Short mmCIF file of C-alpha atoms in Angstrom, two decimals:
data_model
loop_
_atom_site.label_atom_id
_atom_site.label_comp_id
_atom_site.label_asym_id
_atom_site.label_seq_id
_atom_site.Cartn_x
_atom_site.Cartn_y
_atom_site.Cartn_z
CA MET A 30 -9.34 -19.70 -19.88
CA THR A 31 -12.04 -17.41 -21.21
CA GLN A 32 -10.63 -14.58 -23.28
CA PRO A 33 -10.72 -11.42 -21.13
CA GLU A 34 -13.52 -9.11 -22.15
CA ARG A 35 -12.45 -5.68 -23.33
CA ARG A 36 -13.80 -3.09 -20.91
CA THR A 37 -15.03 0.38 -21.74
CA PRO A 38 -14.67 3.53 -19.63
CA ALA A 39 -18.43 3.51 -19.05
CA ARG A 40 -18.30 -0.02 -17.63
CA ARG A 41 -15.43 0.81 -15.34
CA ALA A 42 -17.32 3.91 -14.19
CA VAL A 43 -19.76 1.72 -12.24
CA LEU A 44 -17.11 1.44 -9.53
CA GLY A 45 -14.56 3.73 -11.10
CA ALA A 46 -12.45 6.72 -10.29
CA ALA A 47 -13.66 10.17 -9.36
CA GLY A 48 -13.70 12.49 -12.33
CA ALA A 49 -11.11 14.99 -11.19
CA ALA A 50 -8.25 16.22 -13.32
CA VAL A 51 -5.09 14.94 -11.72
CA LEU A 52 -1.64 16.30 -12.45
CA GLY A 53 -2.16 16.33 -16.18
CA GLY A 54 -4.34 13.18 -16.32
CA SER A 55 -8.12 13.05 -16.02
CA THR A 56 -10.98 10.58 -16.10
CA VAL A 57 -14.39 11.55 -17.47
CA LEU A 58 -17.14 9.33 -16.12
CA ALA A 59 -20.34 8.59 -17.97
CA GLY A 60 -23.88 9.29 -16.84
CA GLY A 61 -23.04 11.61 -13.97
CA THR A 62 -21.01 8.96 -12.12
CA ALA A 63 -18.35 11.50 -11.16
CA GLN A 64 -20.92 13.57 -9.32
CA ALA A 65 -22.34 10.45 -7.69
CA VAL A 66 -18.93 9.36 -6.45
CA GLN A 67 -18.13 12.83 -5.13
CA SER A 68 -21.50 12.94 -3.33
CA ALA A 69 -20.88 9.52 -1.83
CA VAL A 70 -17.44 10.55 -0.63
CA ALA A 71 -18.92 13.65 0.96
CA ALA A 72 -21.57 11.51 2.63
CA ASP A 73 -18.86 9.15 3.83
CA ALA A 74 -17.04 12.05 5.47
CA GLY A 75 -20.21 12.89 7.36
CA HIS A 76 -20.80 9.32 8.53
CA ASP A 77 -17.27 8.35 9.60
CA ARG A 78 -17.13 6.57 12.92
CA ARG A 79 -14.10 7.95 14.74
CA ARG A 80 -12.16 6.76 17.73
CA THR A 81 -11.50 9.06 20.62
CA GLY A 82 -8.06 10.56 21.04
CA HIS A 83 -5.46 12.09 18.77
CA GLY A 84 -3.20 10.89 16.00
CA TYR A 85 -4.16 7.56 14.43
CA ARG A 86 -6.86 7.07 17.08
CA SER A 87 -8.83 9.89 15.44
CA LEU A 88 -8.93 8.31 11.97
CA PRO A 89 -12.26 7.07 10.56
CA VAL A 90 -13.12 3.43 11.16
CA PRO A 91 -12.92 1.56 8.86
CA THR A 92 -9.87 3.45 7.60
CA VAL A 93 -9.41 3.29 3.84
CA ILE A 94 -5.73 3.14 2.88
CA ALA A 95 -5.00 3.80 -0.79
CA HIS A 96 -2.70 0.92 -1.73
CA ARG A 97 0.17 2.44 -3.72
CA GLY A 98 -2.20 5.32 -4.38
CA ALA A 99 -5.18 4.83 -6.68
CA SER A 100 -3.41 1.90 -8.30
CA GLY A 101 -6.64 0.52 -9.72
CA TYR A 102 -6.82 3.56 -11.99
CA ARG A 103 -3.30 4.96 -12.44
CA PRO A 104 0.20 3.43 -12.55
CA GLU A 105 1.14 2.73 -8.94
CA HIS A 106 3.48 4.87 -6.86
CA THR A 107 3.23 7.96 -9.02
CA LEU A 108 2.16 11.43 -7.95
CA GLY A 109 -0.82 10.97 -10.26
CA SER A 110 -1.85 7.83 -8.38
CA TYR A 111 -1.43 9.49 -4.98
CA GLN A 112 -3.31 12.61 -6.05
CA LEU A 113 -6.26 10.71 -7.45
CA ALA A 114 -6.53 8.62 -4.27
CA LEU A 115 -6.54 11.76 -2.15
CA ASP A 116 -9.12 13.41 -4.40
CA MET A 117 -11.31 10.32 -4.05
CA GLY A 118 -11.26 10.81 -0.28
CA ALA A 119 -8.88 8.06 0.84
CA HIS A 120 -8.01 8.49 4.50
CA VAL A 121 -4.36 7.40 4.12
CA ILE A 122 -2.03 7.11 1.09
CA GLU A 123 0.59 4.34 0.96
CA GLN A 124 4.23 4.55 -0.21
CA ASP A 125 6.83 1.76 -0.50
CA LEU A 126 10.44 2.88 -0.20
CA VAL A 127 13.61 1.61 -1.84
CA PRO A 128 16.96 3.43 -2.17
CA THR A 129 18.97 4.68 -5.11
CA LYS A 130 22.70 4.10 -5.49
CA ASP A 131 23.37 7.54 -4.00
CA GLY A 132 21.09 6.98 -1.01
CA HIS A 133 17.84 8.72 -1.95
CA LEU A 134 14.56 7.04 -0.97
CA VAL A 135 12.20 6.59 -3.90
CA CYS A 136 8.69 5.18 -4.15
CA ARG A 137 8.55 1.79 -5.86
CA HIS A 138 6.93 -1.41 -4.68
CA GLU A 139 10.14 -3.28 -5.47
CA ASN A 140 13.71 -2.35 -6.23
CA GLU A 141 13.39 -4.24 -9.52
CA ILE A 142 11.93 -1.65 -11.89
CA GLY A 143 11.69 -3.47 -15.22
CA GLY A 144 7.95 -3.94 -14.77
CA THR A 145 7.07 -0.46 -13.51
CA THR A 146 9.24 1.86 -15.62
CA ASP A 147 10.42 2.15 -19.23
CA VAL A 148 14.02 1.30 -18.29
CA ALA A 149 14.12 -1.51 -20.88
CA ASP A 150 13.61 1.12 -23.59
CA HIS A 151 16.77 3.00 -22.57
CA PRO A 152 19.78 1.55 -24.44
CA GLU A 153 22.14 3.53 -22.21
CA PHE A 154 21.04 1.31 -19.29
CA ALA A 155 21.08 -2.05 -21.08
CA SER A 156 24.29 -3.06 -19.30
CA ARG A 157 22.64 -2.48 -15.89
CA LYS A 158 20.39 -5.52 -16.34
CA ALA A 159 21.40 -8.09 -13.75
CA THR A 160 20.30 -11.15 -11.82
CA LYS A 161 20.21 -10.73 -8.04
CA THR A 162 18.89 -12.70 -5.11
CA ILE A 163 16.50 -10.56 -3.05
CA ASP A 164 15.30 -12.13 0.20
CA GLY A 165 16.20 -15.56 -1.13
CA VAL A 166 14.45 -15.11 -4.48
CA PRO A 167 16.48 -14.76 -7.73
CA LEU A 168 15.31 -11.85 -9.88
CA THR A 169 16.51 -10.59 -13.24
CA GLY A 170 16.01 -6.99 -14.22
CA TRP A 171 17.09 -3.47 -13.34
CA PHE A 172 17.44 -2.42 -9.71
CA THR A 173 17.17 1.00 -8.09
CA GLU A 174 20.34 0.52 -6.08
CA ASP A 175 22.31 0.48 -9.37
CA PHE A 176 21.03 3.92 -10.44
CA THR A 177 21.70 7.40 -9.13
CA LEU A 178 18.66 9.54 -8.55
CA ALA A 179 19.53 11.67 -11.57
CA GLU A 180 19.59 8.54 -13.75
CA LEU A 181 16.35 7.22 -12.27
CA LYS A 182 14.66 10.53 -13.02
CA THR A 183 15.23 9.98 -16.75
CA LEU A 184 12.81 7.03 -16.58
CA ARG A 185 9.02 7.14 -16.74
CA ALA A 186 6.56 5.04 -14.76
CA LYS A 187 4.18 2.57 -16.38
CA GLU A 188 1.38 0.19 -15.44
CA ARG A 189 2.63 -2.97 -13.66
CA ILE A 190 -0.20 -5.34 -14.70
CA PRO A 191 -1.36 -4.09 -18.12
CA ALA A 192 -3.22 -7.31 -19.00
CA THR A 193 -5.48 -6.76 -15.98
CA ARG A 194 -5.67 -2.96 -15.99
CA GLN A 195 -5.70 -2.15 -19.66
CA GLU A 196 -7.04 1.38 -19.27
CA ASN A 197 -4.17 2.31 -16.94
CA THR A 198 -1.70 1.99 -19.80
CA LEU A 199 -3.12 5.25 -21.15
CA TYR A 200 -1.04 6.93 -18.44
CA ASP A 201 2.23 5.12 -19.17
CA GLY A 202 5.05 7.64 -19.36
CA ARG A 203 3.09 10.52 -17.82
CA TRP A 204 4.87 10.53 -14.44
CA ALA A 205 8.41 10.05 -13.18
CA VAL A 206 9.44 7.94 -10.19
CA PRO A 207 8.87 10.19 -7.14
CA THR A 208 11.25 10.52 -4.23
CA PHE A 209 9.77 10.19 -0.77
CA GLU A 210 10.83 13.77 -0.07
CA GLU A 211 8.77 14.90 -3.05
CA VAL A 212 5.80 13.01 -1.59
CA LEU A 213 6.30 14.71 1.77
CA ARG A 214 6.31 18.10 0.06
CA TRP A 215 3.20 17.14 -1.90
CA ALA A 216 1.46 16.05 1.32
CA GLU A 217 2.37 19.35 2.99
CA GLN A 218 1.05 21.35 0.03
CA GLU A 219 -2.17 19.35 -0.15
CA GLY A 220 -2.61 19.60 3.61
CA ARG A 221 -2.40 23.38 3.47
CA ARG A 222 -4.79 23.51 0.54
CA ARG A 223 -7.35 21.26 2.20
CA GLY A 224 -6.93 22.55 5.74
CA ARG A 225 -6.23 19.09 7.17
CA GLU A 226 -3.37 16.65 7.52
CA VAL A 227 -2.62 14.22 4.70
CA TRP A 228 -1.91 10.80 6.18
CA LEU A 229 0.78 8.51 4.74
CA HIS A 230 1.46 4.78 5.25
CA VAL A 231 5.16 4.16 4.55
CA GLU A 232 6.82 0.77 4.08
CA THR A 233 10.51 -0.09 4.28
CA LYS A 234 11.12 -2.68 1.55
CA HIS A 235 13.77 -5.40 1.97
CA PRO A 236 15.51 -3.55 4.82
CA THR A 237 17.93 -6.36 5.72
CA TYR A 238 19.04 -6.64 2.10
CA PHE A 239 19.62 -2.92 1.75
CA ARG A 240 21.42 -2.71 5.07
CA SER A 241 23.86 -5.32 3.75
CA LEU A 242 24.62 -2.96 0.85
CA GLY A 243 25.29 -0.01 3.13
CA LEU A 244 21.97 1.59 2.14
CA ALA A 245 20.08 1.31 5.42
CA LEU A 246 16.52 2.57 5.05
CA GLU A 247 15.53 3.36 8.62
CA GLU A 248 18.03 6.13 9.37
CA ARG A 249 17.34 7.82 6.02
CA LEU A 250 13.60 7.59 6.61
CA ALA A 251 13.89 8.92 10.17
CA ARG A 252 15.87 11.96 8.98
CA LEU A 253 13.17 12.84 6.48
CA LEU A 254 10.40 12.33 9.02
CA ARG A 255 12.15 14.68 11.43
CA ARG A 256 12.77 17.24 8.69
CA TYR A 257 9.06 17.34 7.85
CA GLY A 258 7.74 17.01 11.40
CA ARG A 259 6.31 13.51 11.06
CA HIS A 260 8.38 11.87 13.79
CA ARG A 261 5.99 12.24 16.73
CA ALA A 262 3.47 9.79 18.19
CA ASP A 263 0.57 11.86 16.86
CA SER A 264 2.12 12.54 13.44
CA PRO A 265 -0.03 11.73 10.38
CA VAL A 266 2.04 8.77 9.26
CA PHE A 267 2.25 5.01 9.77
CA LEU A 268 5.56 3.18 9.37
CA GLN A 269 5.30 -0.42 8.21
CA SER A 270 7.52 -3.35 7.31
CA PHE A 271 7.40 -7.12 6.82
CA GLU A 272 10.60 -7.28 8.89
CA PRO A 273 9.95 -6.77 12.61
CA SER A 274 13.54 -5.70 13.23
CA SER A 275 13.04 -2.75 10.87
CA ILE A 276 10.07 -1.60 12.95
CA GLN A 277 12.07 -2.09 16.16
CA ARG A 278 14.88 0.01 14.69
CA LEU A 279 12.43 2.74 13.69
CA ALA A 280 10.94 2.67 17.21
CA ARG A 281 14.35 3.72 18.53
CA LEU A 282 14.63 6.56 16.00
CA VAL A 283 11.16 8.16 15.91
CA ASP A 284 7.86 8.00 17.78
CA SER A 285 5.64 7.74 14.68
CA PRO A 286 3.01 4.94 14.87
CA ARG A 287 4.28 1.61 13.56
CA VAL A 288 2.70 -1.44 11.93
CA VAL A 289 4.18 -4.93 11.46
CA LEU A 290 3.11 -6.48 8.14
CA LEU A 291 2.33 -10.20 8.16
CA SER A 292 2.36 -12.50 5.16
CA ALA A 293 1.13 -16.11 4.90
CA ALA A 294 1.09 -18.11 8.13
CA SER A 295 3.77 -20.56 6.99
CA THR A 296 6.29 -17.88 5.99
CA ARG A 297 9.13 -16.39 8.02
CA PRO A 298 10.13 -12.72 7.91
CA TRP A 299 13.42 -12.40 6.04
CA ASP A 300 15.19 -10.85 9.00
CA PHE A 301 14.18 -13.95 11.01
CA VAL A 302 15.69 -16.16 8.32
CA GLN A 303 18.92 -14.16 8.40
CA SER A 304 19.17 -14.09 12.20
CA GLY A 305 18.16 -17.71 12.73
CA ASP A 306 14.90 -16.88 14.51
CA PRO A 307 12.76 -20.01 13.95
CA ARG A 308 9.39 -18.29 14.36
CA THR A 309 6.91 -18.14 11.51
CA VAL A 310 4.04 -15.72 10.94
CA ALA A 311 1.82 -18.37 12.55
CA ASP A 312 3.81 -17.84 15.75
CA LEU A 313 3.46 -14.06 15.52
CA VAL A 314 -0.34 -14.16 15.31
CA THR A 315 -0.71 -16.13 18.54
CA PRO A 316 -1.58 -14.14 21.69
CA GLU A 317 2.06 -14.43 22.77
CA GLY A 318 3.35 -13.25 19.40
CA LEU A 319 0.93 -10.35 19.30
CA ARG A 320 1.98 -9.33 22.81
CA TRP A 321 5.58 -9.22 21.59
CA ILE A 322 4.61 -7.07 18.59
CA ALA A 323 2.66 -4.72 20.86
CA SER A 324 5.83 -4.04 22.83
CA TYR A 325 7.21 -1.94 19.94
CA ALA A 326 4.34 -1.38 17.45
CA GLN A 327 0.81 -0.04 17.44
CA GLY A 328 -0.67 -2.28 14.80
CA ILE A 329 -0.41 -5.17 12.38
CA GLY A 330 -1.04 -5.36 8.66
CA PRO A 331 -1.96 -9.00 7.99
CA THR A 332 -2.90 -10.52 4.69
CA ILE A 333 -6.70 -10.83 4.79
CA ASP A 334 -6.25 -14.62 4.60
CA LEU A 335 -4.94 -14.61 8.18
CA ILE A 336 -8.37 -13.31 9.24
CA LEU A 337 -10.60 -15.01 6.67
CA PRO A 338 -8.78 -18.02 5.20
CA ARG A 339 -9.85 -19.31 1.79
CA ASP A 340 -10.65 -22.95 1.16
CA ALA A 341 -9.45 -25.04 -1.79
CA SER A 342 -12.16 -23.55 -4.01
CA GLY A 343 -11.14 -19.99 -3.18
CA ARG A 344 -14.18 -19.31 -1.01
CA LEU A 345 -13.91 -17.68 2.41
CA GLY A 346 -13.73 -20.10 5.30
CA THR A 347 -14.16 -19.79 9.04
CA GLU A 348 -12.93 -16.55 10.58
CA THR A 349 -9.89 -16.82 12.85
CA THR A 350 -9.51 -15.14 16.23
CA LEU A 351 -6.83 -12.73 14.99
CA VAL A 352 -8.95 -9.57 15.17
CA ARG A 353 -10.08 -10.33 18.70
CA ASP A 354 -6.60 -11.35 19.84
CA ALA A 355 -4.92 -8.28 18.30
CA HIS A 356 -7.47 -5.92 19.81
CA ALA A 357 -6.87 -7.54 23.19
CA GLU A 358 -3.29 -6.25 22.89
CA ASP A 359 -4.54 -2.81 21.78
CA LEU A 360 -3.21 -3.37 18.27
CA ILE A 361 -5.07 -1.97 15.27
CA LEU A 362 -5.45 -4.11 12.14
CA HIS A 363 -4.89 -2.82 8.60
CA PRO A 364 -5.17 -5.95 6.41
CA TYR A 365 -4.30 -6.09 2.70
CA THR A 366 -5.42 -5.98 -0.14
CA GLN A 367 -8.90 -5.31 -1.51
CA ARG A 368 -9.21 -5.12 -5.29
CA ASN A 369 -12.30 -5.00 -7.50
CA GLU A 370 -11.27 -7.47 -10.20
CA ASN A 371 -12.64 -11.04 -10.17
CA SER A 372 -9.18 -12.57 -10.15
CA PHE A 373 -8.46 -11.01 -6.75
CA LEU A 374 -11.83 -11.62 -5.08
CA PRO A 375 -12.95 -14.64 -3.03
CA ALA A 376 -14.75 -17.11 -5.31
CA GLU A 377 -18.24 -16.38 -3.98
CA TYR A 378 -17.89 -12.70 -4.93
CA ARG A 379 -16.74 -13.22 -8.51
CA ARG A 380 -19.20 -12.34 -11.26
CA GLY A 381 -18.98 -13.87 -14.74
CA THR A 382 -16.00 -15.59 -16.31
CA ASP A 383 -13.81 -12.62 -17.20
CA PRO A 384 -10.97 -12.55 -14.63
CA VAL A 385 -10.32 -8.83 -15.13
CA ALA A 386 -13.97 -7.76 -14.87
CA TYR A 387 -15.25 -6.28 -11.63
CA GLY A 388 -16.97 -8.68 -9.26
CA ASP A 389 -19.04 -8.04 -6.14
CA ALA A 390 -16.41 -5.92 -4.40
CA PHE A 391 -19.03 -4.40 -2.11
CA GLY A 392 -20.11 -7.81 -0.88
CA ALA A 393 -16.53 -8.82 -0.16
CA LEU A 394 -15.82 -5.56 1.68
CA ARG A 395 -18.97 -5.97 3.75
CA ARG A 396 -17.68 -9.37 4.86
CA PHE A 397 -14.20 -8.00 5.57
CA PHE A 398 -15.50 -5.08 7.65
CA ALA A 399 -17.79 -7.37 9.63
CA THR A 400 -14.73 -9.01 11.19
CA GLY A 401 -14.02 -5.80 13.12
CA ILE A 402 -10.87 -4.74 11.27
CA ASP A 403 -9.81 -1.12 11.76
CA GLY A 404 -9.09 -0.42 8.10
CA ILE A 405 -8.07 -1.96 4.82
CA PHE A 406 -5.60 -1.43 2.00
CA SER A 407 -7.46 -0.98 -1.28
CA ASP A 408 -6.43 -0.47 -4.90
CA ASN A 409 -9.89 1.05 -5.42
CA ALA A 410 -10.30 3.64 -2.69
CA ASP A 411 -13.61 4.94 -4.03
CA THR A 412 -15.17 1.49 -3.79
CA ALA A 413 -13.79 0.94 -0.29
CA LEU A 414 -15.03 4.35 0.85
CA LEU A 415 -18.57 3.65 -0.35
CA ALA A 416 -18.50 0.25 1.35
CA ALA A 417 -17.17 1.81 4.56
CA ALA A 418 -19.97 4.39 4.51
CA ASP A 419 -22.54 1.60 4.02
CA PHE A 420 -21.03 -0.34 6.90
CA SER A 421 -20.93 2.67 9.21
CA ASP A 422 -24.57 3.48 8.41
CA ARG A 423 -25.53 -0.01 9.49
#
């Protein structure tokens, strides 16, 4: 493989982050790019195409969901990442939730934290390293459910994929692991400051696994949503999970809008595996399966491959009928995940041989939006916002 080219801040600035100071971290963009991005975001706000109604029906279309915050520019699931995404203009900010040993919900993509914190550098926690089977997959590392919140707060967050996002390592150690309650307080504060609601997109991770440990996520999440007034049908929050039973459980606890996440067509949700339900994701994306989802959820979050499959060469193939079929059931679609780097893009949108260099992200987003999706998860919210503004102008 070609040796990855070392990137400079000026090169990243072509599609890079807005130049706002964020919770102690800042990015300075070359050649006036910060002003250009801010102007584009302002223009995007003026050109948003909105649905009629209240709650999620009033969000811009396409909706840009900041995947784990501004994870293309800051270590994911930190207050710095969330703040930068909001400052960029992202319409919704995503959190993934896992529990601590003493039952607090914290924001991590996985309960294994060896790759996203400095836990390996803490000799006092060396004995906590373990091998566990999570949703049928053996993993070795350190797990949130083996730490109290006080212990977890002694750790610092770091970049998950440093070989791909070398500049992000500058921010290693700057932020702690946030609790979801801290995020709710942050959203309230930012909402008051900006004079508008701050939307969140909240995922329950491995809910069947955690329920088996006596650390059920749904009841804890519902209590926090009620405490902060985000439990109503028009509340500025989406609840999401790869396990349909978690969404069904949440539907009985709160009225917040809900989204069923869908992985590859051949896979089965882990709660289906545990309960003996033979259906696969391929069954859930049929008209019958979508009708079943619509009985307890308002949307789906499919991998983009379920809408635009890739062929053996990695190029986009023929579009499926999923968007049309989901809309027929009044379900919105928030597919995942758009990223700027070549290694994540369809083959026809890659540029050059460096896998970590930026490719034609705008071209890929134009193709994604043309399918009629309602929004998209993006690691690079600024890029997605510019592409959404272009698409809306068309």
